């Protein structure tokens, strides 16, 4: 058997350009909606100390993938990463393994790229300012994506406290992405808010605003909600995966959202999006989006 190439976090990141990811994700949302990508709702089993083990397979005609990751919030106290995992990429016809990617990097970059696709399809105009609520690893991926795709936009971060904000800003500024602390910068007229926390209670409670796109990313269980119910109810709601969000999107479940009125992100590529109403995008993730990222990585590998 041939040796399977394994890409670590840094090598995986080099394969996953944000612009290419956004294009691949747009195509994947349409294929998933049409039944051309098969991706069941993720399976979850518990780990000790409140952690979970997540299995996310997906397949299309030419490619099949399996992402296996663990999420362990208690790892912070042990000075360990919260997320570990891998993505195995296989031939879609034979199932033969081709290469392995770093799971947290695939998750982080495709999640941020999915938010950027949401900005492209749902925003009432070109965004001029972003506020990230959360200062963890997913916030860093989003800041990197915003820095590449919207370099002229102002970018703020709101962490749990000022020290977290300052550390985040210092790290991102050192990487070449300009970020300002919300505590120090006092942002106003923000037109794009992205929540990237693991909070069980809402971290965004402002009234729905027709000139502001709100994207909820961090919460992916029914008991967790980053966005206040009143904000959800007053917004036109889009989701990345209708089936998955019905089971996992606590923001929507706790708000008793009107599910027949909820639209998929795929529909935004084909049908008009209201520009005069508050828009909210809720994402929980799908193996289909990991598959899209693996297509980008495979293309980059073959182009070397």
mmCIF file of N, CA, C and O in Angstrom, residues 42-48 50-55 68-71:
data_model
loop_
_atom_site.group_PDB
_atom_site.id
_atom_site.type_symbol
_atom_site.label_atom_id
_atom_site.label_comp_id
_atom_site.label_asym_id
_atom_site.label_seq_id
_atom_site.Cartn_x
_atom_site.Cartn_y
_atom_site.Cartn_z
ATOM 1 N N UNK A 42 -24.069 15.203 11.823
ATOM 2 C CA UNK A 42 -22.932 14.592 12.519
ATOM 3 C C UNK A 42 -23.364 13.715 13.693
ATOM 4 O O UNK A 42 -24.360 13.998 14.370
ATOM 5 N N UNK A 43 -22.596 12.659 13.921
ATOM 6 C CA UNK A 43 -22.816 11.802 15.073
ATOM 7 C C UNK A 43 -21.930 12.283 16.199
ATOM 8 O O UNK A 43 -20.752 12.607 15.995
ATOM 9 N N UNK A 44 -22.487 12.317 17.408
ATOM 10 C CA UNK A 44 -21.748 12.812 18.565
ATOM 11 C C UNK A 44 -21.806 11.799 19.692
ATOM 12 O O UNK A 44 -22.878 11.243 19.987
ATOM 13 N N UNK A 45 -20.665 11.532 20.309
ATOM 14 C CA UNK A 45 -20.619 10.705 21.515
ATOM 15 C C UNK A 45 -19.846 11.476 22.581
ATOM 16 O O UNK A 45 -18.943 12.257 22.267
ATOM 17 N N UNK A 46 -20.209 11.294 23.850
ATOM 18 C CA UNK A 46 -19.598 12.104 24.905
ATOM 19 C C UNK A 46 -18.181 11.658 25.267
ATOM 20 O O UNK A 46 -17.835 10.482 25.174
ATOM 21 N N UNK A 47 -17.383 12.638 25.681
ATOM 22 C CA UNK A 47 -16.091 12.405 26.297
ATOM 23 C C UNK A 47 -16.163 12.883 27.750
ATOM 24 O O UNK A 47 -17.108 13.571 28.145
ATOM 25 N N UNK A 48 -15.173 12.561 28.519
ATOM 26 C CA UNK A 48 -15.142 13.011 29.905
ATOM 27 C C UNK A 48 -15.037 14.530 29.985
ATOM 28 O O UNK A 48 -14.593 15.197 29.050
ATOM 29 N N UNK A 50 -17.206 16.893 29.895
ATOM 30 C CA UNK A 50 -18.031 17.711 29.025
ATOM 31 C C UNK A 50 -17.590 17.782 27.584
ATOM 32 O O UNK A 50 -18.128 18.582 26.812
ATOM 33 N N UNK A 51 -16.656 16.946 27.181
ATOM 34 C CA UNK A 51 -16.201 16.943 25.795
ATOM 35 C C UNK A 51 -17.082 16.087 24.905
ATOM 36 O O UNK A 51 -17.942 15.333 25.379
ATOM 37 N N UNK A 52 -16.894 16.221 23.587
ATOM 38 C CA UNK A 52 -17.636 15.403 22.632
ATOM 39 C C UNK A 52 -16.691 14.911 21.537
ATOM 40 O O UNK A 52 -15.684 15.548 21.219
ATOM 41 N N UNK A 53 -17.044 13.770 20.986
ATOM 42 C CA UNK A 53 -16.323 13.145 19.871
ATOM 43 C C UNK A 53 -17.267 13.193 18.682
ATOM 44 O O UNK A 53 -18.381 12.662 18.749
ATOM 45 N N UNK A 54 -16.872 13.852 17.586
ATOM 46 C CA UNK A 54 -17.764 14.104 16.468
ATOM 47 C C UNK A 54 -17.298 13.389 15.204
ATOM 48 O O UNK A 54 -16.123 13.483 14.824
ATOM 49 N N UNK A 55 -18.231 12.707 14.535
ATOM 50 C CA UNK A 55 -17.948 12.006 13.289
ATOM 51 C C UNK A 55 -18.765 12.641 12.177
ATOM 52 O O UNK A 55 -19.992 12.741 12.267
ATOM 53 N N UNK A 68 -13.075 13.338 11.760
ATOM 54 C CA UNK A 68 -13.248 12.828 13.116
ATOM 55 C C UNK A 68 -12.539 13.804 14.052
ATOM 56 O O UNK A 68 -11.310 13.940 13.985
ATOM 57 N N UNK A 69 -13.309 14.508 14.886
ATOM 58 C CA UNK A 69 -12.712 15.514 15.766
ATOM 59 C C UNK A 69 -13.253 15.376 17.181
ATOM 60 O O UNK A 69 -14.357 14.880 17.404
ATOM 61 N N UNK A 70 -12.460 15.844 18.125
ATOM 62 C CA UNK A 70 -12.898 15.930 19.507
ATOM 63 C C UNK A 70 -12.926 17.392 19.913
ATOM 64 O O UNK A 70 -12.085 18.184 19.468
ATOM 65 N N UNK A 71 -13.920 17.746 20.736
ATOM 66 C CA UNK A 71 -14.030 19.102 21.278
ATOM 67 C C UNK A 71 -14.089 18.970 22.793
ATOM 68 O O UNK A 71 -15.055 18.431 23.340
#
